[in-house]
PDB file of C-alpha atoms in Angstrom:
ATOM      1  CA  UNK A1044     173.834 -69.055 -48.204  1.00 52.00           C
ATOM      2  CA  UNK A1045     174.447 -65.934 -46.674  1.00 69.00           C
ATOM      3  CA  UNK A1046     172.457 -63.601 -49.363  1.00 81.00           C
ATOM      4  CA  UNK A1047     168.893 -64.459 -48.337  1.00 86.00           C
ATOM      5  CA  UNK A1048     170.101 -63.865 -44.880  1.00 83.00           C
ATOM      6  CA  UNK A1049     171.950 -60.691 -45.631  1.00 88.00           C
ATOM      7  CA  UNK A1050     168.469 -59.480 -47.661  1.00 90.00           C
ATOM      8  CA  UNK A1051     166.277 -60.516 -44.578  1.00 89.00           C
ATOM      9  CA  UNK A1052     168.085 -58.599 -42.074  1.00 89.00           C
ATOM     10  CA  UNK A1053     168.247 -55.667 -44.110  1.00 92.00           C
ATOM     11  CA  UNK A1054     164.628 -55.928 -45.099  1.00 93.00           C
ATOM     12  CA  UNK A1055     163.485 -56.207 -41.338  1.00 92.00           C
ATOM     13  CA  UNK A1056     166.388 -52.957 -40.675  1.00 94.00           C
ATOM     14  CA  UNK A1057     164.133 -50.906 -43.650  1.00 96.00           C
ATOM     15  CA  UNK A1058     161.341 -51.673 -41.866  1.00 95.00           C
ATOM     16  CA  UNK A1059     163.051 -50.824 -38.190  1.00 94.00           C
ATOM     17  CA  UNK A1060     162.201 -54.238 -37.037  1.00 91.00           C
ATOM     18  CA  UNK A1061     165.355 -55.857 -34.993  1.00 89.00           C
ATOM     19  CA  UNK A1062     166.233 -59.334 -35.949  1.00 89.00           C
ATOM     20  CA  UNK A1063     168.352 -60.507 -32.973  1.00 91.00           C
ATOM     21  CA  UNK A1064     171.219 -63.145 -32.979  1.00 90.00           C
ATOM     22  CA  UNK A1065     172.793 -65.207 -30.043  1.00 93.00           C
ATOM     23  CA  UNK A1066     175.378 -62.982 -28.351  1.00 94.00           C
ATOM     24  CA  UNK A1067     176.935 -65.955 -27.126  1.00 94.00           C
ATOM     25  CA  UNK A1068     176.408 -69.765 -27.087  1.00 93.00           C
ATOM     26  CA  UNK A1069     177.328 -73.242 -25.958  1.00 92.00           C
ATOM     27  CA  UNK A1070     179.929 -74.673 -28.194  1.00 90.00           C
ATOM     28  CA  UNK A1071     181.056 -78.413 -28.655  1.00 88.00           C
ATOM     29  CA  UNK A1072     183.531 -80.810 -30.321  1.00 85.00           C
ATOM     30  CA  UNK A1073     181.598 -83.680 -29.582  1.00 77.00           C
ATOM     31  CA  UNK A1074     177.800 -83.749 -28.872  1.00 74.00           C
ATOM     32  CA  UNK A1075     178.678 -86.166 -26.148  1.00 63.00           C
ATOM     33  CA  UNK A1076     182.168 -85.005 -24.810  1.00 58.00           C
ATOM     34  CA  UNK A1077     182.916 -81.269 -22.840  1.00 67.00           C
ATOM     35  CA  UNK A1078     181.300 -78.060 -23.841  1.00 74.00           C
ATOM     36  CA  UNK A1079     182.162 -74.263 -23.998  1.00 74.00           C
ATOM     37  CA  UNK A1080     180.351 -71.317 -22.701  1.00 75.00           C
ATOM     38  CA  UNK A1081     180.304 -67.857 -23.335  1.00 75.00           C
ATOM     39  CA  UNK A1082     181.538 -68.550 -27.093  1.00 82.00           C
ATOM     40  CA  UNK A1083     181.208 -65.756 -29.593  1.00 86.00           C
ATOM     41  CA  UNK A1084     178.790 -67.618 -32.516  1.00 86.00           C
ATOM     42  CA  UNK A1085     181.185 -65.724 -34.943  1.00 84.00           C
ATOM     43  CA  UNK A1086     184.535 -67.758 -33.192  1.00 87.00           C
ATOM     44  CA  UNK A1087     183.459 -71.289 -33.032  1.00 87.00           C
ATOM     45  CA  UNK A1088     186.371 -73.488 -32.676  1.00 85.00           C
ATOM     46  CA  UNK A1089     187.216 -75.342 -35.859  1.00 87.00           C
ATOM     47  CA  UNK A1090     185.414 -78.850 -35.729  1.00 86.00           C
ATOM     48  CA  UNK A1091     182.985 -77.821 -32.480  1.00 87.00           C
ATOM     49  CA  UNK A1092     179.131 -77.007 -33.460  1.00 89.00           C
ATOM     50  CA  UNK A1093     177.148 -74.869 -31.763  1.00 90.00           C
ATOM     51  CA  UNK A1094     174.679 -76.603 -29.168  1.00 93.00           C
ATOM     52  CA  UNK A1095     172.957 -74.089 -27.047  1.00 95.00           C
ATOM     53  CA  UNK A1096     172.175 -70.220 -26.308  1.00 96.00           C
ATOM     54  CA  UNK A1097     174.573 -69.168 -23.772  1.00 95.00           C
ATOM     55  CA  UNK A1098     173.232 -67.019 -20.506  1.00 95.00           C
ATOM     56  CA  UNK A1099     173.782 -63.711 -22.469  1.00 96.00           C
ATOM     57  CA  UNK A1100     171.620 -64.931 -25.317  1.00 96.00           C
ATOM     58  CA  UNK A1101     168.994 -66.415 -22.412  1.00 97.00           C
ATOM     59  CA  UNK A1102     169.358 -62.947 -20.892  1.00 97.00           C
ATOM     60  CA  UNK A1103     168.814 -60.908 -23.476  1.00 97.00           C
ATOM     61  CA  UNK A1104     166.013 -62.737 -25.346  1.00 97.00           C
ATOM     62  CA  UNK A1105     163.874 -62.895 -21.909  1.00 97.00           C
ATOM     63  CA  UNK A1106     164.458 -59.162 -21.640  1.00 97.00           C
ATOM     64  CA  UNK A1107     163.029 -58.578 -25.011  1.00 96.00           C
ATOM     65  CA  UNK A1108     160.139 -60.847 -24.647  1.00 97.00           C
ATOM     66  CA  UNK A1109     159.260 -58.878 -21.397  1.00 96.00           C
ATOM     67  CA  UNK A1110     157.636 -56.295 -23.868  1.00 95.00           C
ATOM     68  CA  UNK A1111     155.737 -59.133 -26.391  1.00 95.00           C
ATOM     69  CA  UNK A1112     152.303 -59.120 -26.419  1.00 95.00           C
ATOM     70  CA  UNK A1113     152.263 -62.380 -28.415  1.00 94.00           C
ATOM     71  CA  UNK A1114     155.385 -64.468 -29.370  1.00 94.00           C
ATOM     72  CA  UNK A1115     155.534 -67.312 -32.130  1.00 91.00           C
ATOM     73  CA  UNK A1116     158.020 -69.677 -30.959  1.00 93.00           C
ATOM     74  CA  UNK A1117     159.385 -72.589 -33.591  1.00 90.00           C
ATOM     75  CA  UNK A1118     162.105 -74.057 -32.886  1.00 91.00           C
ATOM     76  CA  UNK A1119     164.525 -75.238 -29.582  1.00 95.00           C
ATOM     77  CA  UNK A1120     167.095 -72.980 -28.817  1.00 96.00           C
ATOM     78  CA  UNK A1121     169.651 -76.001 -28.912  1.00 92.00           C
ATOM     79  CA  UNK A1122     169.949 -79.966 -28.484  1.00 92.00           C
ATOM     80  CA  UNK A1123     167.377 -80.086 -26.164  1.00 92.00           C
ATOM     81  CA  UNK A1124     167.122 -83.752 -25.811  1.00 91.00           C
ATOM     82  CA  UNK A1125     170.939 -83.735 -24.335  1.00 90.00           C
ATOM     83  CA  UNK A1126     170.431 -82.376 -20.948  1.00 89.00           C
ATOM     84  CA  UNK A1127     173.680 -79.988 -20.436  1.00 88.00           C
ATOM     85  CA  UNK A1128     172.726 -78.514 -23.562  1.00 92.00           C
ATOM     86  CA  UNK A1129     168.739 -77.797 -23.032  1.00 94.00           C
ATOM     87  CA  UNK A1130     169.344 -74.971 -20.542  1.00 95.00           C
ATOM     88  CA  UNK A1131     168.599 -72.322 -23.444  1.00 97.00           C
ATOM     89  CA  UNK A1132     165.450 -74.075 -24.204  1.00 97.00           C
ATOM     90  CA  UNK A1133     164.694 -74.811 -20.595  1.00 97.00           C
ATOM     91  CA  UNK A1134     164.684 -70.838 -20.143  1.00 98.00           C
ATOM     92  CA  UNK A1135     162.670 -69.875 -22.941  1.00 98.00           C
ATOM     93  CA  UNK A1136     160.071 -72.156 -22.391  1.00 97.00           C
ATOM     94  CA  UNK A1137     160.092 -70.964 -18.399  1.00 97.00           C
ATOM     95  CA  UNK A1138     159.960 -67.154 -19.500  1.00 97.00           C
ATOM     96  CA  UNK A1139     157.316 -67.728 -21.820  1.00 97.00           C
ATOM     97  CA  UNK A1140     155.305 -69.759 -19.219  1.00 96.00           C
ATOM     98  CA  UNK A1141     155.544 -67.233 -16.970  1.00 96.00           C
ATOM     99  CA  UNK A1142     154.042 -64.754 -19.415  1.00 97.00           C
ATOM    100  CA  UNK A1143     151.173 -66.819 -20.396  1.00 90.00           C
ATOM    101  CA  UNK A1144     149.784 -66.493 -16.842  1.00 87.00           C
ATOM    102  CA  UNK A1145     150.488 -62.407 -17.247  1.00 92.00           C
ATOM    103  CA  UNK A1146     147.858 -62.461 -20.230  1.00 92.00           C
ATOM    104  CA  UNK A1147     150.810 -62.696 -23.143  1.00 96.00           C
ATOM    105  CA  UNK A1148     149.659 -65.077 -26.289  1.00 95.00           C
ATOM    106  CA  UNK A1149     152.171 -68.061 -26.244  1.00 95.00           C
ATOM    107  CA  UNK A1150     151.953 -69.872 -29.505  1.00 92.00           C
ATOM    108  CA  UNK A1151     154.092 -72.975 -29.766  1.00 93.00           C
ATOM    109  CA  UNK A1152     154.868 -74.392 -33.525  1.00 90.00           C
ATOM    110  CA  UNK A1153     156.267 -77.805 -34.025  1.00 89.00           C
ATOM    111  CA  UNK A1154     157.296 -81.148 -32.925  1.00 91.00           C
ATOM    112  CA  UNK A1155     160.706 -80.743 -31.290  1.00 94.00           C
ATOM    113  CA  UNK A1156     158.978 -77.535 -29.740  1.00 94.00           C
ATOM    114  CA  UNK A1157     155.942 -78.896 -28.626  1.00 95.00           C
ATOM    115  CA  UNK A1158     157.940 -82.105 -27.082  1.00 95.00           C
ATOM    116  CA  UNK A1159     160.470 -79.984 -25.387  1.00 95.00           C
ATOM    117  CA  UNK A1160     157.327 -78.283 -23.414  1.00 96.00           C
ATOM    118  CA  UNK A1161     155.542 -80.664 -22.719  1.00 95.00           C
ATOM    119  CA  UNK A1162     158.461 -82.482 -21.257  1.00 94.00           C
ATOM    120  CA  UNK A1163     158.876 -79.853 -19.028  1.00 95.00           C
ATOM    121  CA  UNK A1164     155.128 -79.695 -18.389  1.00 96.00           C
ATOM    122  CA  UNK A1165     154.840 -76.682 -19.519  1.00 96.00           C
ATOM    123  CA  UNK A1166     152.285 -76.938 -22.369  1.00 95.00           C
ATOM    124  CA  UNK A1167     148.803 -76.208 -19.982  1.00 95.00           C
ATOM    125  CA  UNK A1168     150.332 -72.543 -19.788  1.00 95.00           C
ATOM    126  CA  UNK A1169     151.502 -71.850 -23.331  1.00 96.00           C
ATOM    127  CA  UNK A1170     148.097 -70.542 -25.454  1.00 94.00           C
ATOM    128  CA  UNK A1171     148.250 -72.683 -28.715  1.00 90.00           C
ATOM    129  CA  UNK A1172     150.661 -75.716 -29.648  1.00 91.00           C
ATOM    130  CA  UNK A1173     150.802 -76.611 -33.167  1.00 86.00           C
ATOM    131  CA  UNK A1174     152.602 -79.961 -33.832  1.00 84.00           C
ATOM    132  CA  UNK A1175     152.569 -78.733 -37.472  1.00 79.00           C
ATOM    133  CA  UNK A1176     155.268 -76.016 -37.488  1.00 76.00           C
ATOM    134  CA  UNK A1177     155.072 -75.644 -41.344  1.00 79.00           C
ATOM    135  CA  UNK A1178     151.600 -75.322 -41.793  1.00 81.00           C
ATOM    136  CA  UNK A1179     151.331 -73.037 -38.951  1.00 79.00           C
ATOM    137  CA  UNK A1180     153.500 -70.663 -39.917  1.00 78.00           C
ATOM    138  CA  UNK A1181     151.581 -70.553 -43.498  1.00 82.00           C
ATOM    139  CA  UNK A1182     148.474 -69.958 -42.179  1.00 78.00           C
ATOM    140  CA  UNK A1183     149.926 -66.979 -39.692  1.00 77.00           C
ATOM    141  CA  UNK A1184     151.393 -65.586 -42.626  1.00 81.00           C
ATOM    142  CA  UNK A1185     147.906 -65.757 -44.777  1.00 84.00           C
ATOM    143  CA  UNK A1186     148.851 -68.560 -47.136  1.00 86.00           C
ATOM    144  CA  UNK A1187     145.704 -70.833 -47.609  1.00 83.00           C
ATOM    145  CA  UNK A1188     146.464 -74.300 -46.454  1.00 78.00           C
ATOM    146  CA  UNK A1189     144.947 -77.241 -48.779  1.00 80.00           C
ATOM    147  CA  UNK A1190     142.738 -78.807 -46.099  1.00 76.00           C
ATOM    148  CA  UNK A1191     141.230 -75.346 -45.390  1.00 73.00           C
ATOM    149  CA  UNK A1192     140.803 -74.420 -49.073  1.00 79.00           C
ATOM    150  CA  UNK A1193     138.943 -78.098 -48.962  1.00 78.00           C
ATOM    151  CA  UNK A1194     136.396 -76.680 -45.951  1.00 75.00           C
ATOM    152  CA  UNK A1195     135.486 -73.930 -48.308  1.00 72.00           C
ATOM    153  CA  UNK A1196     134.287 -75.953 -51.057  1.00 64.00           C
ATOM    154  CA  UNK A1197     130.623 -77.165 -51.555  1.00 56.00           C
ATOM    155  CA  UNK A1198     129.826 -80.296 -48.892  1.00 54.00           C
ATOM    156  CA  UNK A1199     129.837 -83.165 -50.913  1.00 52.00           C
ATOM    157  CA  UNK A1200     126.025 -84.883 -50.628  1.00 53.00           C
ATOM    158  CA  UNK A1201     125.906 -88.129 -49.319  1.00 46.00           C
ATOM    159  CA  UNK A1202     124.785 -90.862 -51.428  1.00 50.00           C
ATOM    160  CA  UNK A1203     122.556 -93.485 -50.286  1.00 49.00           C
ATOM    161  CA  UNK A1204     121.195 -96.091 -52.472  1.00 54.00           C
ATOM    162  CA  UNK A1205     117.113 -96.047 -53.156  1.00 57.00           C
ATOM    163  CA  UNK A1206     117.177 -99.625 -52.508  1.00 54.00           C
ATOM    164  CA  UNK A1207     118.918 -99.228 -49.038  1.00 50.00           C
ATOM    165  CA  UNK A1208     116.082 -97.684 -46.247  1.00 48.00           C
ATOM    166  CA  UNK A1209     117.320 -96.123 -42.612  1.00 49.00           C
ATOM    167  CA  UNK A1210     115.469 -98.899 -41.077  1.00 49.00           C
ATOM    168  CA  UNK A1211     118.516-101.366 -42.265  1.00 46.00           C
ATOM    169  CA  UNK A1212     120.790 -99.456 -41.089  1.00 39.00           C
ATOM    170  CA  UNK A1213     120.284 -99.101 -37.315  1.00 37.00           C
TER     171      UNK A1213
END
């Protein structure tokens, strides 16, 4: 699991492009019962998952997004739809609102991070939303998508009967 990982980061460190991780996050044993902040991702209790970016992570990520001139976002930063553990995602999609109206492209990709905007009402200042996160994220990396291949085909002529005239059709 870790090897394609372990390739990515190393191809993105060739290329002096930073890939960056949480520095800390929310932790919990039970998606329902008491949470953790400030938890190293590398130290998660045993039995707790990880549920949220932690305010170092928030921190850190709005400082680098300061400097984007367009930012891709796909995914929530945690379990949004649990409300102690949407602050991450809360934060993100503030930040990025707040850079839309300062002229920065704000593409949004996919359904849990479309509906986590636009429950915060947030989706009039993001630039594109893109319910399909998959297809999206093919077409900004130049893979053709089927239904655009389709476009590029010959129109297919439409057929009409001799027998049938426009003037039974109106």
């Amino acid at each position: 699991m870790l090897g394609p990982a372990e390739s990515l980061y190393m191809k993105a460190a060739r290329r002096g492009v930073e890939i960056l991780f949480p520095a800390d996050i929310v932790a919990a044993n039970w998606i329902a019962a008491c949470a953790e902040d400030d938890i190293d991702p590398f130290e998660i209790p045993d039995n707790w998952i990880g549920v949220d970016i932690g305010r170092k992570t928030i921190d850190r990520y709005s400082q680098v997004l300061d400097s984007a001139k367009t930012i891709i976002w796909s995914g929530p930063m945690g379990l949004y739809k649990i409300e102690k553990f949407s602050t991450g995602t809360k934060a993100i999609a503030e930040k990025l609102a707040g850079l839309g109206g300062r002229g920065v492209k704000t593409i949004i990709a996919g359904a849990d991070t479309v509906a986590a905007i636009k429950k915060m009402g947030l989706a009039e200042k993001m630039t594109h939303i893109s319910m399909g996160e998959y297809a999206c994220l093919q077409l900004l990396e130049g893979i053709p998508l089927p239904a655009m291949l389709a476009l590029d085909d010959d129109p297919v002529e439409k057929v009409v009967p001799e027998d049938e005239s426009d003037d039974d059709h109106c």
